[in-house]
């Protein structure tokens, strides 16, 4: 893809697991004070690692609370599961959080994958293909409902679609998303960026309209005593067109915010180099 003139942005995914809500709220406020651009959570009903029955909180009610307790950062799910809510209801929930936050909602959505969430909460798991078909059908409904709500959203809500399937997911991204959140190493993301560009050409969309996003995984230092270098990992991703960088924060394991501070500094440096 062509060089993206957008500035680099940094998100922290505060995992809503293994902590009381007061701690999650404190973390979100702390990261906002550090200067991150976006605070994300996820849409599951049970922890994804550690004790599978440990402390865990629901996505959208947490986002509504964070909309009140933060002031500047965008907030959103990485990503909301399309299967768990009627698309009209989900649109209304998202619109409400958008207003509570003063127009800071980033609407992440995906087709779902965590089978335990489905079975314990009574949703039909289906197949990966059927869930993607449901997502493709729901997105136009969500956008139409936004246009008919009173009041409507405060702005054109950014829609982030997560996933990397080249036959269905990237087509959905090309048709509906303003942000694509992909997964994989640099080589994988280069290929999937190219496939997404091809889907944009097929559906008549300018691929430059879609911001590219992924998680930042650390690269090992050259010597055993060196710490993992998040900034180097982010730089490699930036060079292939990624502009929204997400680092995860597990309240049960993460204690040192150095990785976040390093990425804030890297973001400011790389943005300062823009023409």
PDB file of C-alpha atoms in Angstrom:
ATOM      1  CA  UNK A   1       0.000   0.000   0.000  1.00  0.00           C
ATOM      2  CA  UNK A   2       1.027   3.621  -0.468  1.00  0.00           C
ATOM      3  CA  UNK A   3       2.662   5.476   2.420  1.00  0.00           C
ATOM      4  CA  UNK A   4      -0.025   6.445   4.926  1.00  0.00           C
ATOM      5  CA  UNK A   5       0.250  10.114   5.990  1.00  0.00           C
ATOM      6  CA  UNK A   6      -1.710   9.512   9.192  1.00  0.00           C
ATOM      7  CA  UNK A   7       0.156   9.947  12.469  1.00  0.00           C
ATOM      8  CA  UNK A   8       1.016   6.871  14.491  1.00  0.00           C
ATOM      9  CA  UNK A   9      -1.382   6.248  17.363  1.00  0.00           C
ATOM     10  CA  UNK A  10      -0.989   4.098  20.454  1.00  0.00           C
ATOM     11  CA  UNK A  11      -3.678   2.009  22.137  1.00  0.00           C
ATOM     12  CA  UNK A  12      -3.553  -0.007  25.342  1.00  0.00           C
ATOM     13  CA  UNK A  13      -5.920  -2.938  25.693  1.00  0.00           C
ATOM     14  CA  UNK A  14      -6.783  -3.098  29.383  1.00  0.00           C
ATOM     15  CA  UNK A  15      -7.848  -6.716  29.689  1.00  0.00           C
ATOM     16  CA  UNK A  16     -11.007  -6.833  31.858  1.00  0.00           C
ATOM     17  CA  UNK A  17      -9.841  -9.892  33.780  1.00  0.00           C
ATOM     18  CA  UNK A  18      -8.193 -10.858  37.077  1.00  0.00           C
ATOM     19  CA  UNK A  19      -8.817  -7.458  38.691  1.00  0.00           C
ATOM     20  CA  UNK A  20     -11.535  -5.524  40.454  1.00  0.00           C
ATOM     21  CA  UNK A  21     -13.172  -2.790  38.403  1.00  0.00           C
ATOM     22  CA  UNK A  22     -11.562  -0.059  40.515  1.00  0.00           C
ATOM     23  CA  UNK A  23      -8.157  -1.306  39.354  1.00  0.00           C
ATOM     24  CA  UNK A  24      -9.247  -1.361  35.713  1.00  0.00           C
ATOM     25  CA  UNK A  25     -10.498   2.212  36.037  1.00  0.00           C
ATOM     26  CA  UNK A  26      -7.225   3.272  37.661  1.00  0.00           C
ATOM     27  CA  UNK A  27      -5.227   1.676  34.862  1.00  0.00           C
ATOM     28  CA  UNK A  28      -7.270   3.438  32.185  1.00  0.00           C
ATOM     29  CA  UNK A  29      -6.755   6.799  33.895  1.00  0.00           C
ATOM     30  CA  UNK A  30      -3.044   6.132  34.328  1.00  0.00           C
ATOM     31  CA  UNK A  31      -2.556   5.284  30.654  1.00  0.00           C
ATOM     32  CA  UNK A  32      -4.520   8.361  29.635  1.00  0.00           C
ATOM     33  CA  UNK A  33      -2.177  10.470  31.766  1.00  0.00           C
ATOM     34  CA  UNK A  34       0.825   8.817  30.072  1.00  0.00           C
ATOM     35  CA  UNK A  35      -0.465  10.090  26.746  1.00  0.00           C
ATOM     36  CA  UNK A  36      -1.857   7.039  24.960  1.00  0.00           C
ATOM     37  CA  UNK A  37      -4.449   7.715  22.266  1.00  0.00           C
ATOM     38  CA  UNK A  38      -6.904   4.858  22.793  1.00  0.00           C
ATOM     39  CA  UNK A  39      -8.026   2.614  25.670  1.00  0.00           C
ATOM     40  CA  UNK A  40      -9.492  -0.708  24.565  1.00  0.00           C
ATOM     41  CA  UNK A  41     -10.976  -3.713  26.334  1.00  0.00           C
ATOM     42  CA  UNK A  42     -12.374  -6.958  24.894  1.00  0.00           C
ATOM     43  CA  UNK A  43     -15.762  -8.605  24.569  1.00  0.00           C
ATOM     44  CA  UNK A  44     -15.639 -11.944  26.373  1.00  0.00           C
ATOM     45  CA  UNK A  45     -17.372 -13.392  29.403  1.00  0.00           C
ATOM     46  CA  UNK A  46     -14.465 -15.329  30.903  1.00  0.00           C
ATOM     47  CA  UNK A  47     -10.709 -14.742  31.184  1.00  0.00           C
ATOM     48  CA  UNK A  48      -8.670 -15.662  28.132  1.00  0.00           C
ATOM     49  CA  UNK A  49      -5.613 -16.662  30.142  1.00  0.00           C
ATOM     50  CA  UNK A  50      -4.747 -17.490  33.719  1.00  0.00           C
ATOM     51  CA  UNK A  51      -7.542 -18.869  35.900  1.00  0.00           C
ATOM     52  CA  UNK A  52     -10.389 -19.546  33.417  1.00  0.00           C
ATOM     53  CA  UNK A  53     -12.922 -18.779  36.162  1.00  0.00           C
ATOM     54  CA  UNK A  54     -11.127 -15.715  37.520  1.00  0.00           C
ATOM     55  CA  UNK A  55     -12.476 -12.192  37.884  1.00  0.00           C
ATOM     56  CA  UNK A  56     -13.934 -10.809  34.658  1.00  0.00           C
ATOM     57  CA  UNK A  57     -16.175  -7.918  33.573  1.00  0.00           C
ATOM     58  CA  UNK A  58     -18.539  -7.310  30.656  1.00  0.00           C
ATOM     59  CA  UNK A  59     -17.361  -5.175  27.737  1.00  0.00           C
ATOM     60  CA  UNK A  60     -19.977  -2.506  27.043  1.00  0.00           C
ATOM     61  CA  UNK A  61     -20.982  -1.654  30.597  1.00  0.00           C
ATOM     62  CA  UNK A  62     -17.280  -1.207  31.339  1.00  0.00           C
ATOM     63  CA  UNK A  63     -16.922   1.076  28.307  1.00  0.00           C
ATOM     64  CA  UNK A  64     -19.834   3.225  29.487  1.00  0.00           C
ATOM     65  CA  UNK A  65     -18.119   3.638  32.854  1.00  0.00           C
ATOM     66  CA  UNK A  66     -14.766   4.455  31.228  1.00  0.00           C
ATOM     67  CA  UNK A  67     -16.536   7.037  29.076  1.00  0.00           C
ATOM     68  CA  UNK A  68     -17.280   8.920  32.305  1.00  0.00           C
ATOM     69  CA  UNK A  69     -13.941   8.355  34.020  1.00  0.00           C
ATOM     70  CA  UNK A  70     -11.694   9.411  31.112  1.00  0.00           C
ATOM     71  CA  UNK A  71     -11.539  12.729  29.304  1.00  0.00           C
ATOM     72  CA  UNK A  72      -9.356  12.585  26.195  1.00  0.00           C
ATOM     73  CA  UNK A  73      -8.652   9.075  24.960  1.00  0.00           C
ATOM     74  CA  UNK A  74     -10.810   7.244  22.479  1.00  0.00           C
ATOM     75  CA  UNK A  75     -12.364   4.120  23.973  1.00  0.00           C
ATOM     76  CA  UNK A  76     -13.696   0.952  22.420  1.00  0.00           C
ATOM     77  CA  UNK A  77     -13.734  -2.821  22.263  1.00  0.00           C
ATOM     78  CA  UNK A  78     -11.052  -4.904  20.572  1.00  0.00           C
ATOM     79  CA  UNK A  79     -13.426  -6.217  19.474  1.00  0.00           C
ATOM     80  CA  UNK A  80     -17.147  -6.463  20.227  1.00  0.00           C
ATOM     81  CA  UNK A  81     -18.561  -9.859  19.275  1.00  0.00           C
ATOM     82  CA  UNK A  82     -21.297  -9.513  16.693  1.00  0.00           C
ATOM     83  CA  UNK A  83     -23.044 -12.673  17.926  1.00  0.00           C
ATOM     84  CA  UNK A  84     -23.864 -11.512  21.443  1.00  0.00           C
ATOM     85  CA  UNK A  85     -26.322  -8.682  20.732  1.00  0.00           C
ATOM     86  CA  UNK A  86     -29.039  -7.827  18.269  1.00  0.00           C
ATOM     87  CA  UNK A  87     -27.417  -5.390  15.786  1.00  0.00           C
ATOM     88  CA  UNK A  88     -30.065  -2.717  16.424  1.00  0.00           C
ATOM     89  CA  UNK A  89     -29.432  -2.941  20.169  1.00  0.00           C
ATOM     90  CA  UNK A  90     -25.662  -2.931  19.675  1.00  0.00           C
ATOM     91  CA  UNK A  91     -25.942   0.178  17.516  1.00  0.00           C
ATOM     92  CA  UNK A  92     -27.960   1.910  20.239  1.00  0.00           C
ATOM     93  CA  UNK A  93     -25.509   0.864  22.952  1.00  0.00           C
ATOM     94  CA  UNK A  94     -22.591   2.145  20.906  1.00  0.00           C
ATOM     95  CA  UNK A  95     -24.373   5.441  20.162  1.00  0.00           C
ATOM     96  CA  UNK A  96     -25.055   5.901  23.878  1.00  0.00           C
ATOM     97  CA  UNK A  97     -21.411   5.293  24.830  1.00  0.00           C
ATOM     98  CA  UNK A  98     -20.415   7.692  22.059  1.00  0.00           C
ATOM     99  CA  UNK A  99     -22.528  10.420  23.673  1.00  0.00           C
ATOM    100  CA  UNK A 100     -21.397   9.628  27.218  1.00  0.00           C
ATOM    101  CA  UNK A 101     -17.791   9.956  26.071  1.00  0.00           C
ATOM    102  CA  UNK A 102     -18.369  13.159  24.133  1.00  0.00           C
ATOM    103  CA  UNK A 103     -17.634  11.541  20.774  1.00  0.00           C
ATOM    104  CA  UNK A 104     -14.687   9.327  21.678  1.00  0.00           C
ATOM    105  CA  UNK A 105     -16.042   5.884  20.752  1.00  0.00           C
ATOM    106  CA  UNK A 106     -14.048   3.627  18.444  1.00  0.00           C
ATOM    107  CA  UNK A 107     -16.453   0.852  17.391  1.00  0.00           C
ATOM    108  CA  UNK A 108     -14.508  -2.397  17.088  1.00  0.00           C
ATOM    109  CA  UNK A 109     -16.402  -5.462  15.931  1.00  0.00           C
ATOM    110  CA  UNK A 110     -15.632  -9.019  14.875  1.00  0.00           C
ATOM    111  CA  UNK A 111     -17.409 -12.278  14.164  1.00  0.00           C
ATOM    112  CA  UNK A 112     -16.522 -14.070  17.430  1.00  0.00           C
ATOM    113  CA  UNK A 113     -14.515 -17.175  18.212  1.00  0.00           C
ATOM    114  CA  UNK A 114     -14.517 -18.079  21.947  1.00  0.00           C
ATOM    115  CA  UNK A 115     -16.740 -21.154  22.128  1.00  0.00           C
ATOM    116  CA  UNK A 116     -17.137 -21.116  25.913  1.00  0.00           C
ATOM    117  CA  UNK A 117     -18.697 -17.644  25.725  1.00  0.00           C
ATOM    118  CA  UNK A 118     -21.304 -18.983  23.330  1.00  0.00           C
ATOM    119  CA  UNK A 119     -22.152 -22.221  25.077  1.00  0.00           C
ATOM    120  CA  UNK A 120     -22.350 -20.863  28.641  1.00  0.00           C
ATOM    121  CA  UNK A 121     -24.382 -17.804  27.636  1.00  0.00           C
ATOM    122  CA  UNK A 122     -26.739 -19.692  25.325  1.00  0.00           C
ATOM    123  CA  UNK A 123     -25.649 -18.418  21.915  1.00  0.00           C
ATOM    124  CA  UNK A 124     -25.446 -20.652  18.854  1.00  0.00           C
ATOM    125  CA  UNK A 125     -21.773 -21.134  18.024  1.00  0.00           C
ATOM    126  CA  UNK A 126     -22.292 -22.061  14.383  1.00  0.00           C
ATOM    127  CA  UNK A 127     -19.214 -22.118  12.171  1.00  0.00           C
ATOM    128  CA  UNK A 128     -16.521 -19.582  11.393  1.00  0.00           C
ATOM    129  CA  UNK A 129     -18.163 -19.052   8.014  1.00  0.00           C
ATOM    130  CA  UNK A 130     -21.656 -18.574   9.393  1.00  0.00           C
ATOM    131  CA  UNK A 131     -20.422 -16.115  11.996  1.00  0.00           C
ATOM    132  CA  UNK A 132     -18.678 -14.073   9.307  1.00  0.00           C
ATOM    133  CA  UNK A 133     -21.845 -14.107   7.195  1.00  0.00           C
ATOM    134  CA  UNK A 134     -23.755 -12.814  10.209  1.00  0.00           C
ATOM    135  CA  UNK A 135     -21.200 -10.019  10.653  1.00  0.00           C
ATOM    136  CA  UNK A 136     -21.490  -9.018   6.997  1.00  0.00           C
ATOM    137  CA  UNK A 137     -25.278  -8.844   7.374  1.00  0.00           C
ATOM    138  CA  UNK A 138     -25.156  -6.930  10.677  1.00  0.00           C
ATOM    139  CA  UNK A 139     -22.857  -4.049   9.734  1.00  0.00           C
ATOM    140  CA  UNK A 140     -25.294  -2.374   7.279  1.00  0.00           C
ATOM    141  CA  UNK A 141     -28.045  -2.771   9.899  1.00  0.00           C
ATOM    142  CA  UNK A 142     -25.882  -1.112  12.560  1.00  0.00           C
ATOM    143  CA  UNK A 143     -25.031   1.811  10.289  1.00  0.00           C
ATOM    144  CA  UNK A 144     -28.650   2.239   9.254  1.00  0.00           C
ATOM    145  CA  UNK A 145     -29.804   2.235  12.875  1.00  0.00           C
ATOM    146  CA  UNK A 146     -27.214   4.911  13.688  1.00  0.00           C
ATOM    147  CA  UNK A 147     -28.749   7.092  10.962  1.00  0.00           C
ATOM    148  CA  UNK A 148     -32.233   6.737  12.511  1.00  0.00           C
ATOM    149  CA  UNK A 149     -31.459   7.145  16.204  1.00  0.00           C
ATOM    150  CA  UNK A 150     -32.473  10.335  17.987  1.00  0.00           C
ATOM    151  CA  UNK A 151     -30.024  11.760  18.759  1.00  0.00           C
ATOM    152  CA  UNK A 152     -27.661  10.207  16.235  1.00  0.00           C
ATOM    153  CA  UNK A 153     -24.024   9.546  17.109  1.00  0.00           C
ATOM    154  CA  UNK A 154     -21.967  12.680  17.708  1.00  0.00           C
ATOM    155  CA  UNK A 155     -19.797  11.954  14.675  1.00  0.00           C
ATOM    156  CA  UNK A 156     -19.273   9.357  11.961  1.00  0.00           C
ATOM    157  CA  UNK A 157     -18.254   6.557  14.325  1.00  0.00           C
ATOM    158  CA  UNK A 158     -14.951   4.901  13.328  1.00  0.00           C
ATOM    159  CA  UNK A 159     -15.624   1.220  12.599  1.00  0.00           C
ATOM    160  CA  UNK A 160     -12.752  -1.176  13.277  1.00  0.00           C
ATOM    161  CA  UNK A 161     -13.136  -4.725  11.997  1.00  0.00           C
ATOM    162  CA  UNK A 162     -10.806  -7.317  13.474  1.00  0.00           C
ATOM    163  CA  UNK A 163      -9.614 -10.483  11.759  1.00  0.00           C
ATOM    164  CA  UNK A 164      -7.503 -11.638   8.861  1.00  0.00           C
ATOM    165  CA  UNK A 165      -9.487 -14.072   6.728  1.00  0.00           C
ATOM    166  CA  UNK A 166      -8.644 -13.275   3.137  1.00  0.00           C
ATOM    167  CA  UNK A 167     -11.845 -14.533   1.478  1.00  0.00           C
ATOM    168  CA  UNK A 168     -14.500 -13.078   3.784  1.00  0.00           C
ATOM    169  CA  UNK A 169     -13.118 -10.887   6.566  1.00  0.00           C
ATOM    170  CA  UNK A 170     -11.012  -8.617   4.388  1.00  0.00           C
ATOM    171  CA  UNK A 171     -13.918  -8.195   1.989  1.00  0.00           C
ATOM    172  CA  UNK A 172     -16.066  -7.058   4.938  1.00  0.00           C
ATOM    173  CA  UNK A 173     -13.287  -4.645   5.937  1.00  0.00           C
ATOM    174  CA  UNK A 174     -13.153  -3.204   2.423  1.00  0.00           C
ATOM    175  CA  UNK A 175     -16.907  -2.719   2.373  1.00  0.00           C
ATOM    176  CA  UNK A 176     -17.511  -1.306   5.848  1.00  0.00           C
ATOM    177  CA  UNK A 177     -14.456  -0.466   7.975  1.00  0.00           C
ATOM    178  CA  UNK A 178     -12.453   2.675   8.572  1.00  0.00           C
ATOM    179  CA  UNK A 179      -9.841   0.690  10.543  1.00  0.00           C
ATOM    180  CA  UNK A 180      -8.614  -2.859   9.976  1.00  0.00           C
ATOM    181  CA  UNK A 181      -7.046  -4.669  12.926  1.00  0.00           C
ATOM    182  CA  UNK A 182      -4.952  -7.566  11.699  1.00  0.00           C
ATOM    183  CA  UNK A 183      -2.815 -10.238  13.316  1.00  0.00           C
ATOM    184  CA  UNK A 184       0.529 -11.784  12.480  1.00  0.00           C
ATOM    185  CA  UNK A 185       4.151 -10.970  11.858  1.00  0.00           C
ATOM    186  CA  UNK A 186       5.412  -8.357   9.429  1.00  0.00           C
ATOM    187  CA  UNK A 187       5.493 -10.748   6.470  1.00  0.00           C
ATOM    188  CA  UNK A 188       1.919 -11.914   7.137  1.00  0.00           C
ATOM    189  CA  UNK A 189       0.627  -8.368   7.499  1.00  0.00           C
ATOM    190  CA  UNK A 190       2.320  -7.274   4.264  1.00  0.00           C
ATOM    191  CA  UNK A 191       0.475 -10.029   2.413  1.00  0.00           C
ATOM    192  CA  UNK A 192      -2.856  -9.296   4.060  1.00  0.00           C
ATOM    193  CA  UNK A 193      -2.485  -5.565   3.433  1.00  0.00           C
ATOM    194  CA  UNK A 194      -2.044  -6.404  -0.233  1.00  0.00           C
ATOM    195  CA  UNK A 195      -5.137  -8.624  -0.213  1.00  0.00           C
ATOM    196  CA  UNK A 196      -7.140  -5.879   1.488  1.00  0.00           C
ATOM    197  CA  UNK A 197      -6.041  -3.410  -1.182  1.00  0.00           C
ATOM    198  CA  UNK A 198      -7.229  -5.873  -3.817  1.00  0.00           C
ATOM    199  CA  UNK A 199     -10.617  -6.183  -2.119  1.00  0.00           C
ATOM    200  CA  UNK A 200     -10.887  -2.394  -2.013  1.00  0.00           C
ATOM    201  CA  UNK A 201     -10.309  -2.284  -5.764  1.00  0.00           C
ATOM    202  CA  UNK A 202     -13.051  -4.864  -6.290  1.00  0.00           C
ATOM    203  CA  UNK A 203     -15.644  -3.009  -4.215  1.00  0.00           C
ATOM    204  CA  UNK A 204     -14.662   0.458  -5.441  1.00  0.00           C
ATOM    205  CA  UNK A 205     -13.079   1.701  -2.226  1.00  0.00           C
ATOM    206  CA  UNK A 206      -9.939   3.799  -1.889  1.00  0.00           C
ATOM    207  CA  UNK A 207      -7.668   1.633   0.321  1.00  0.00           C
ATOM    208  CA  UNK A 208      -6.137   4.777   1.787  1.00  0.00           C
ATOM    209  CA  UNK A 209      -9.439   5.349   3.621  1.00  0.00           C
ATOM    210  CA  UNK A 210      -8.715   2.363   5.875  1.00  0.00           C
ATOM    211  CA  UNK A 211      -6.272   2.815   8.754  1.00  0.00           C
ATOM    212  CA  UNK A 212      -4.180  -0.299   9.419  1.00  0.00           C
ATOM    213  CA  UNK A 213      -3.877  -1.568  13.004  1.00  0.00           C
ATOM    214  CA  UNK A 214      -2.237  -4.429  14.864  1.00  0.00           C
ATOM    215  CA  UNK A 215      -0.817  -5.470  18.195  1.00  0.00           C
ATOM    216  CA  UNK A 216       2.802  -4.750  19.096  1.00  0.00           C
ATOM    217  CA  UNK A 217       4.751  -7.830  20.128  1.00  0.00           C
ATOM    218  CA  UNK A 218       8.248  -7.283  21.520  1.00  0.00           C
ATOM    219  CA  UNK A 219      11.351  -8.282  19.641  1.00  0.00           C
ATOM    220  CA  UNK A 220      14.108  -9.957  21.676  1.00  0.00           C
ATOM    221  CA  UNK A 221      17.224  -7.988  22.475  1.00  0.00           C
ATOM    222  CA  UNK A 222      20.511  -8.969  20.898  1.00  0.00           C
ATOM    223  CA  UNK A 223      21.898 -10.158  24.219  1.00  0.00           C
ATOM    224  CA  UNK A 224      20.125 -12.163  26.922  1.00  0.00           C
ATOM    225  CA  UNK A 225      20.372  -9.343  29.424  1.00  0.00           C
ATOM    226  CA  UNK A 226      18.659  -6.846  27.112  1.00  0.00           C
ATOM    227  CA  UNK A 227      14.929  -6.198  27.549  1.00  0.00           C
ATOM    228  CA  UNK A 228      12.443  -6.813  24.774  1.00  0.00           C
ATOM    229  CA  UNK A 229      12.242  -3.793  22.490  1.00  0.00           C
ATOM    230  CA  UNK A 230       8.649  -2.744  21.833  1.00  0.00           C
ATOM    231  CA  UNK A 231       9.718   0.386  19.982  1.00  0.00           C
ATOM    232  CA  UNK A 232      11.735  -1.647  17.468  1.00  0.00           C
ATOM    233  CA  UNK A 233       8.741  -3.895  16.876  1.00  0.00           C
ATOM    234  CA  UNK A 234       6.506  -0.869  16.358  1.00  0.00           C
ATOM    235  CA  UNK A 235       9.000   0.703  13.957  1.00  0.00           C
ATOM    236  CA  UNK A 236       9.048  -2.414  11.783  1.00  0.00           C
ATOM    237  CA  UNK A 237       5.254  -2.358  11.655  1.00  0.00           C
ATOM    238  CA  UNK A 238       5.170   1.362  10.924  1.00  0.00           C
ATOM    239  CA  UNK A 239       7.377   0.808   7.901  1.00  0.00           C
ATOM    240  CA  UNK A 240       4.763  -1.475   6.318  1.00  0.00           C
ATOM    241  CA  UNK A 241       1.908   0.987   6.840  1.00  0.00           C
ATOM    242  CA  UNK A 242       0.541   0.191  10.312  1.00  0.00           C
ATOM    243  CA  UNK A 243      -0.639   3.348  12.061  1.00  0.00           C
ATOM    244  CA  UNK A 244      -2.592   2.167  15.117  1.00  0.00           C
ATOM    245  CA  UNK A 245      -0.452   0.125  17.534  1.00  0.00           C
ATOM    246  CA  UNK A 246      -1.965  -1.817  20.440  1.00  0.00           C
ATOM    247  CA  UNK A 247      -0.142  -3.208  23.452  1.00  0.00           C
ATOM    248  CA  UNK A 248      -1.959  -5.501  25.868  1.00  0.00           C
ATOM    249  CA  UNK A 249      -2.050  -5.033  29.626  1.00  0.00           C
ATOM    250  CA  UNK A 250      -2.911  -8.046  31.790  1.00  0.00           C
ATOM    251  CA  UNK A 251      -3.674  -6.820  35.335  1.00  0.00           C
ATOM    252  CA  UNK A 252      -2.621 -10.191  36.763  1.00  0.00           C
ATOM    253  CA  UNK A 253       0.856 -10.107  35.241  1.00  0.00           C
ATOM    254  CA  UNK A 254       1.895  -6.647  34.069  1.00  0.00           C
ATOM    255  CA  UNK A 255       3.389  -4.308  36.651  1.00  0.00           C
ATOM    256  CA  UNK A 256       6.003  -2.186  34.893  1.00  0.00           C
ATOM    257  CA  UNK A 257       4.454   0.476  32.603  1.00  0.00           C
ATOM    258  CA  UNK A 258       7.806   0.973  30.914  1.00  0.00           C
ATOM    259  CA  UNK A 259       6.647  -0.689  27.703  1.00  0.00           C
ATOM    260  CA  UNK A 260       3.813   1.832  27.422  1.00  0.00           C
ATOM    261  CA  UNK A 261       6.068   4.801  28.143  1.00  0.00           C
ATOM    262  CA  UNK A 262       8.585   3.547  25.575  1.00  0.00           C
ATOM    263  CA  UNK A 263       5.879   3.313  22.938  1.00  0.00           C
ATOM    264  CA  UNK A 264       4.552   6.784  23.758  1.00  0.00           C
ATOM    265  CA  UNK A 265       8.063   8.154  23.281  1.00  0.00           C
ATOM    266  CA  UNK A 266       8.490   6.211  20.038  1.00  0.00           C
ATOM    267  CA  UNK A 267       5.123   7.468  18.747  1.00  0.00           C
ATOM    268  CA  UNK A 268       6.046  11.073  19.474  1.00  0.00           C
ATOM    269  CA  UNK A 269       9.419  10.636  17.799  1.00  0.00           C
ATOM    270  CA  UNK A 270       8.078   9.004  14.659  1.00  0.00           C
ATOM    271  CA  UNK A 271       5.285  11.567  14.347  1.00  0.00           C
ATOM    272  CA  UNK A 272       7.824  14.337  14.733  1.00  0.00           C
ATOM    273  CA  UNK A 273       9.652  12.995  11.709  1.00  0.00           C
ATOM    274  CA  UNK A 274       6.594  13.258   9.457  1.00  0.00           C
ATOM    275  CA  UNK A 275       6.891  15.820   6.626  1.00  0.00           C
TER     276      UNK A 275
END
